[in-house]
Coordinates of C-alpha atoms and ligand atoms in Angstrom, one line a residue:
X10 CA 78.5 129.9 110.1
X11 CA 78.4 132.6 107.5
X12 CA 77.7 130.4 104.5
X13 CA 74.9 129.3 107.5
X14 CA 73.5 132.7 108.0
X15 CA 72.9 133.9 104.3
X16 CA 70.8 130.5 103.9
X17 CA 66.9 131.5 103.9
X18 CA 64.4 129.4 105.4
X19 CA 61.5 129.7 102.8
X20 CA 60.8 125.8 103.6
X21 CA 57.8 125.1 106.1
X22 CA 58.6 120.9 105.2
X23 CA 60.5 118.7 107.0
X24 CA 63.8 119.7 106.1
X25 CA 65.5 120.6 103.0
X26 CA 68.5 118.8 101.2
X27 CA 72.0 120.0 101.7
X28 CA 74.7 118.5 99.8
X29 CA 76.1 116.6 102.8
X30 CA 75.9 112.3 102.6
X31 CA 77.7 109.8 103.3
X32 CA 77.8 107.7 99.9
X33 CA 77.1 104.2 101.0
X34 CA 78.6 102.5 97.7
X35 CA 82.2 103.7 98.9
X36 CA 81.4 101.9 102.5
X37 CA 78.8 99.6 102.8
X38 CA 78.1 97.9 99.3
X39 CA 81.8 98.4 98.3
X40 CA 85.1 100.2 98.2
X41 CA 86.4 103.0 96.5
X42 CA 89.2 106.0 96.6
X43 CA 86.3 108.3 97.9
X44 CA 86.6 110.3 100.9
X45 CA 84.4 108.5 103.3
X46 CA 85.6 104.9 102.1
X47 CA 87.6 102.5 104.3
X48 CA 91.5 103.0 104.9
X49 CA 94.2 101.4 106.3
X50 CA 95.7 102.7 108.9
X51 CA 99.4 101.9 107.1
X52 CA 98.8 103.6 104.1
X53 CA 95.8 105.9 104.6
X54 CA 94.9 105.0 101.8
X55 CA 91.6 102.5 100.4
X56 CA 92.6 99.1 99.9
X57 CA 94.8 97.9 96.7
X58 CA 93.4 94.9 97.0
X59 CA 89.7 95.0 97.4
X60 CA 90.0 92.2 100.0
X61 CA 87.3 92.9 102.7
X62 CA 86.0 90.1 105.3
X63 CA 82.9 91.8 106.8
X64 CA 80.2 89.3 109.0
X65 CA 76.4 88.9 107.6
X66 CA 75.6 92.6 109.2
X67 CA 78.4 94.6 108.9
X68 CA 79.7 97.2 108.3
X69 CA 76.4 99.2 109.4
X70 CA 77.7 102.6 111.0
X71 CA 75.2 101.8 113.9
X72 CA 74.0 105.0 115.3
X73 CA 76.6 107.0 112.7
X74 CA 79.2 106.5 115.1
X75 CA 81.4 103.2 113.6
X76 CA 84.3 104.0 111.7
X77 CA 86.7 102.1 112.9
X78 CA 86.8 98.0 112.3
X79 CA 87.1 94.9 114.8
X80 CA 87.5 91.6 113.9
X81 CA 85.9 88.9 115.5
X82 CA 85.5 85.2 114.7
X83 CA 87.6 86.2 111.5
X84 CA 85.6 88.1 110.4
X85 CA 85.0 92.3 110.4
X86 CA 83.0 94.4 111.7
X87 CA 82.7 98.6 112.2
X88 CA 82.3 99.7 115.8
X89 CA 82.9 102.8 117.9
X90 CA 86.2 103.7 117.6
X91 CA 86.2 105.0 121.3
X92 CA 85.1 101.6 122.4
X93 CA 88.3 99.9 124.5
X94 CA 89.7 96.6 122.9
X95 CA 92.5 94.5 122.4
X96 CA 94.2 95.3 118.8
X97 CA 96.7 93.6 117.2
X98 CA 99.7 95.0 114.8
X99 CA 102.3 94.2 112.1
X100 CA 105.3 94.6 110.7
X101 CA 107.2 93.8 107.9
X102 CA 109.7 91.7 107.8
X103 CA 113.1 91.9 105.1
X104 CA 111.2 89.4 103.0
X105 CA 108.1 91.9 102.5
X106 CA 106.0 89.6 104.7
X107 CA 103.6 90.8 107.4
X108 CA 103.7 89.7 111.3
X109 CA 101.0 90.2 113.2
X110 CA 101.4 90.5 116.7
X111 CA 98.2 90.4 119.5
X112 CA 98.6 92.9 122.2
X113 CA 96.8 92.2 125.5
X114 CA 95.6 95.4 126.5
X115 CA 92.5 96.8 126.1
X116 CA 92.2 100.4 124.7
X117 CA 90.5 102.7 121.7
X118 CA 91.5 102.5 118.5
X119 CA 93.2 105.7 118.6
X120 CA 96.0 104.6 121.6
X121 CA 96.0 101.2 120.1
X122 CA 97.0 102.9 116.7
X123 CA 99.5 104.9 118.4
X124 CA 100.9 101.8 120.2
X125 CA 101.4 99.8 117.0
X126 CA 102.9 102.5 115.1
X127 CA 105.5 103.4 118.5
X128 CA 106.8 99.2 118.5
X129 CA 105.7 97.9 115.2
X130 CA 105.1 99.3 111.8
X131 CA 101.1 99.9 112.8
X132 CA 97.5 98.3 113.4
X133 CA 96.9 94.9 111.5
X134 CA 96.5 95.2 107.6
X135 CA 94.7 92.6 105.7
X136 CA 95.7 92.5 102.3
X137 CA 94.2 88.4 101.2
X138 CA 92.5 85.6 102.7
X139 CA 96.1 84.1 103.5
X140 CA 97.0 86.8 105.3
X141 CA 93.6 87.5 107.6
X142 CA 94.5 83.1 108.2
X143 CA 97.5 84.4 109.4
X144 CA 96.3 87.6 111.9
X145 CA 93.4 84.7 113.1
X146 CA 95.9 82.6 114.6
X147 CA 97.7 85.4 116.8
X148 CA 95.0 86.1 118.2
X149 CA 93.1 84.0 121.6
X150 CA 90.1 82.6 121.8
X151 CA 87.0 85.2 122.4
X152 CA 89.0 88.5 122.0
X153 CA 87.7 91.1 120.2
X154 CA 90.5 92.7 118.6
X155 CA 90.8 96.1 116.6
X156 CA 92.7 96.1 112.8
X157 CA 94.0 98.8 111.2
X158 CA 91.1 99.5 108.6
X159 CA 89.0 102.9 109.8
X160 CA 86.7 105.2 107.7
X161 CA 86.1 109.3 108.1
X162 CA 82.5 109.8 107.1
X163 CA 80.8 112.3 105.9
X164 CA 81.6 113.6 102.3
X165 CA 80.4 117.2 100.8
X166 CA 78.6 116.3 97.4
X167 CA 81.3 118.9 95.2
X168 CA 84.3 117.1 97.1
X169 CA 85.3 120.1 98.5
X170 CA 86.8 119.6 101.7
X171 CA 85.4 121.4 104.8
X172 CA 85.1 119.7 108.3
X173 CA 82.5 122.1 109.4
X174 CA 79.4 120.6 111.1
X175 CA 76.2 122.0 112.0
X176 CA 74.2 118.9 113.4
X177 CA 71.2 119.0 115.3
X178 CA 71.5 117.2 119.3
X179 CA 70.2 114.1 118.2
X180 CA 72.0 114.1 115.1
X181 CA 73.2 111.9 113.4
X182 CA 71.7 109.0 115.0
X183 CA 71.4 106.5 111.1
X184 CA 68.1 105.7 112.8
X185 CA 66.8 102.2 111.1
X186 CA 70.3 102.1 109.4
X187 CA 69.4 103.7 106.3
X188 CA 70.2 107.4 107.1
X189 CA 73.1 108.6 104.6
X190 CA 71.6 112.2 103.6
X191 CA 71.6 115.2 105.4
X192 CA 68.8 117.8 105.0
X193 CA 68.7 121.0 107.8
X194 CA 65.6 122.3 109.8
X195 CA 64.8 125.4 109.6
X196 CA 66.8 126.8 112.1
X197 CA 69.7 125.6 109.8
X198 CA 70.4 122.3 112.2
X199 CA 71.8 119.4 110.4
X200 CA 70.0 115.8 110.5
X201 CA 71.0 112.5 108.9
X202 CA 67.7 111.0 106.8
X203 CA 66.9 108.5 104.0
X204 CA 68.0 109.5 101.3
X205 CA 65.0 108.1 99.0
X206 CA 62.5 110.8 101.0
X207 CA 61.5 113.5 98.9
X208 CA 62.2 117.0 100.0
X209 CA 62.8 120.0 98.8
X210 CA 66.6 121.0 98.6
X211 CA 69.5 123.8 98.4
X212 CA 71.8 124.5 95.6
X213 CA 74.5 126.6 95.6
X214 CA 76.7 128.0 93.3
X215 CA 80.6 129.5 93.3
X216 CA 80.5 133.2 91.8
X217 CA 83.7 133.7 89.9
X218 CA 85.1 137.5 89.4
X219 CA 87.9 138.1 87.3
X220 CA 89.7 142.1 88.5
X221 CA 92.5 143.1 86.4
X222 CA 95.2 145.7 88.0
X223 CA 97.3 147.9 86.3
X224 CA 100.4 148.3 87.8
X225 CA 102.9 150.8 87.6
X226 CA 106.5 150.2 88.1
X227 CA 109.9 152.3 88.6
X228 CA 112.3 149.3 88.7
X229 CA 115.7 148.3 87.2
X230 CA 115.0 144.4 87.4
X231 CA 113.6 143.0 84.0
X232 CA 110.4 142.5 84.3
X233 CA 109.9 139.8 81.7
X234 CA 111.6 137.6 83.2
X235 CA 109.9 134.9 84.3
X236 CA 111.3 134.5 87.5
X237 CA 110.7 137.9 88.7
X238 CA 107.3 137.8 87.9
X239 CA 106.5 134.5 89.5
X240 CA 108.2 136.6 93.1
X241 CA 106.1 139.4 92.5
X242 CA 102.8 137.1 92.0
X243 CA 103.8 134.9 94.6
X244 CA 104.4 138.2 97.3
X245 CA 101.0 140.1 96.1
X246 CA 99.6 136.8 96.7
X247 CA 101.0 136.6 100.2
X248 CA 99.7 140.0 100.7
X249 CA 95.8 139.1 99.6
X250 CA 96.2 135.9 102.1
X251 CA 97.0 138.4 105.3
X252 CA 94.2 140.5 104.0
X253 CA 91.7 137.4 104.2
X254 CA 91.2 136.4 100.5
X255 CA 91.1 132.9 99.3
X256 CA 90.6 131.0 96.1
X257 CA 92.2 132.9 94.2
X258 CA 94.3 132.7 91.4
X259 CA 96.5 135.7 89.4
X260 CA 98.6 135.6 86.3
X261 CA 100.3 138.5 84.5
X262 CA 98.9 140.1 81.8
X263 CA 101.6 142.1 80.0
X264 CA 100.5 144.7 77.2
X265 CA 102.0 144.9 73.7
X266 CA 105.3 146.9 73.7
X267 CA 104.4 149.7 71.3
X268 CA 106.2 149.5 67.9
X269 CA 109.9 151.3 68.1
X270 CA 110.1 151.7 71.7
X271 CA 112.6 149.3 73.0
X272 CA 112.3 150.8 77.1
Ligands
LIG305 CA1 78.7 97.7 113.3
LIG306 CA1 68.7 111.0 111.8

C-alpha cells in the first residue's frame, strides 16, 4: 500500500496501465519456464517435455479463476481449483515407470494433492501420449478427474516477485476471455482488460544510492582477512535488516596503506 499511495491520479481515462499481466504465450498459446506457466505438481516445475493434451477450448482461465487442470475424455482442461473432483495419482516404480492410480473421492485440488503426495508420490503427471493412454485407462467411464499440472497467474512485467494485490470487487473477471492486462482506476483498484486497448500507463523506476562509511576500528583481529570481513559485512547487514532496510548490498572498501607504515 505505500508504493499505492505515492501513485498520483492525473488520469481522467478509463484506467491506466500497471505492469501486472498475465502473459498468455506462457499459458494459453504455449509453455514456457515463466512464472505464470503450467507446472506439475511433482516437480514444480514447467514441463520437460512440452507434451500438453488440452480439448478445442482450453485452457481458457474462465472468469480468471482456472489454474488448476482436469482431464476429461483424455483430454485437459483448466478449471477452478476449488471445484470438488475425483483426481488420480502416481508413483514410480524401481523401473522409472509411472502408475497411476484413480481415487474415488471427490475433493479440490488442493486435498487431492495432499492425498497423493501422503500414499503415492503425487497428482497424475503426463509426460507423452503413451503415458496420458496409460492414466485414461485407470480411470471410469464419465469421471472428471483432476492431474497434477496447475498454474499461479499473474506475473509483474520486471519479474520481481511480490504477491501483493490490489483488485477491484469485480476484478478479475477475464470478461470475453481476452482479459490478460491489468490497468487501475483512479482510486488505485486493479482490473483485468485487453490488453490491445490503448491507455495511458505508469512507469516506474528503482532509484539506486550508493553511501560509503568510514569506519573506525580499535581491534587486534586482522582486518584483511577475508573472513573477518565477510562476519563483519554479514552482522552490519543483519543490523540494517532489524532496522527495516532491504535491497541492499555492501562491500569493503579498504584505503591505500600509506607508504612505510606497516600498522
Ligand atoms: Ca476452462
Ligand atoms: Ca475485467
Amino acid at each position: 500500500m505505500s508504493d499505492i499511495n505515492m501513485l498520483l491520479t492525473p488520469f481522467t481515462h478509463d484506467g491506466a496501465w500497471i505492469g501486472l499481466w498475465d502473459e498468455p504465450n506462457s499459458w494459453k498459446y504455449g509453455i514456457s519456464s515463466n512464472s505464470n506457466s503450467w507446472r506439475w505438481s511433482g516437480i514444480r516445475e514447467t514441463t520437460q517435455t512440452n507434451y500438453l493434451i488440452w480439448d478445442d477450448t482450453n485452457p481458457d482461465f474462465q472468469s480468471s479463476s482456472e489454474t488448476c487442470v482436469g482431464i476429461w475424455n483424455g483430454k485437459w482442461y483448466d478449471a477452478d481449483c476449488n471445484k470438488a473432483r475425483n483426481f488420480a495419482c502416481y508413483s514410480v516404480t524401481q523401473q522409472n515407470v509411472k502408475k497411476y492410480v484413480f481415487i474415488q473421492i471427490s475433493t479440490t485440488w488442493s486435498s487431492a494433492q495432499a492425498h497423493c503426495r501422503k500414499h503415492f508420490t503425487d497428482l497424475a503427471k503426463v509426460d507423452n501420449h503413451a503415458e496420458n493412454s496409460e492414466l485414461i485407462k485407470t480411470i471410469p467411464d464419465g469421471y472428471n478427474t483432476w492431474i497434477g499440472l496447475y498454474r499461479v497467474p499473474w506475473s509483474w512485467s520486471d519479474n520481481s516477485r511480490s504477491l501483493f494485490k490490489n483488485w477491484d470487487s469485480s476484478s478479475p473477471n477475464n470478461a470475453n476471455g481476452n482479459q490478460h492486462c491489468v490497468a487501475e482506476n483512479t482510486l488505485h483498484q486493479w482490473n483485468d482488460e485487453n490488453c490491445n486497448v490503448n491507455k495511458v500507463f505508469i512507469c516506474h523506476q528503482v532509484v539506486k544510492m550508493t553511501t560509503a562509511v568510514r569506519l573506525t576500528t580499535v581491534t587486534d583481529v586482522e582486518l584483511t582477512d577475508p573472513t573477518i570481513n565477510a562476519q563483519v559485512l554479514q552482522q552490519l547487514g543483519a543490523l540494517l535488516t532489524s532496522q527495516g532496510w532491504t535491497d541492499f548490498k555492501m562491500q569493503w572498501k579498504t584505503p591505500p596503506k600509506k607508504k612505510g607504515n606497516n600498522e
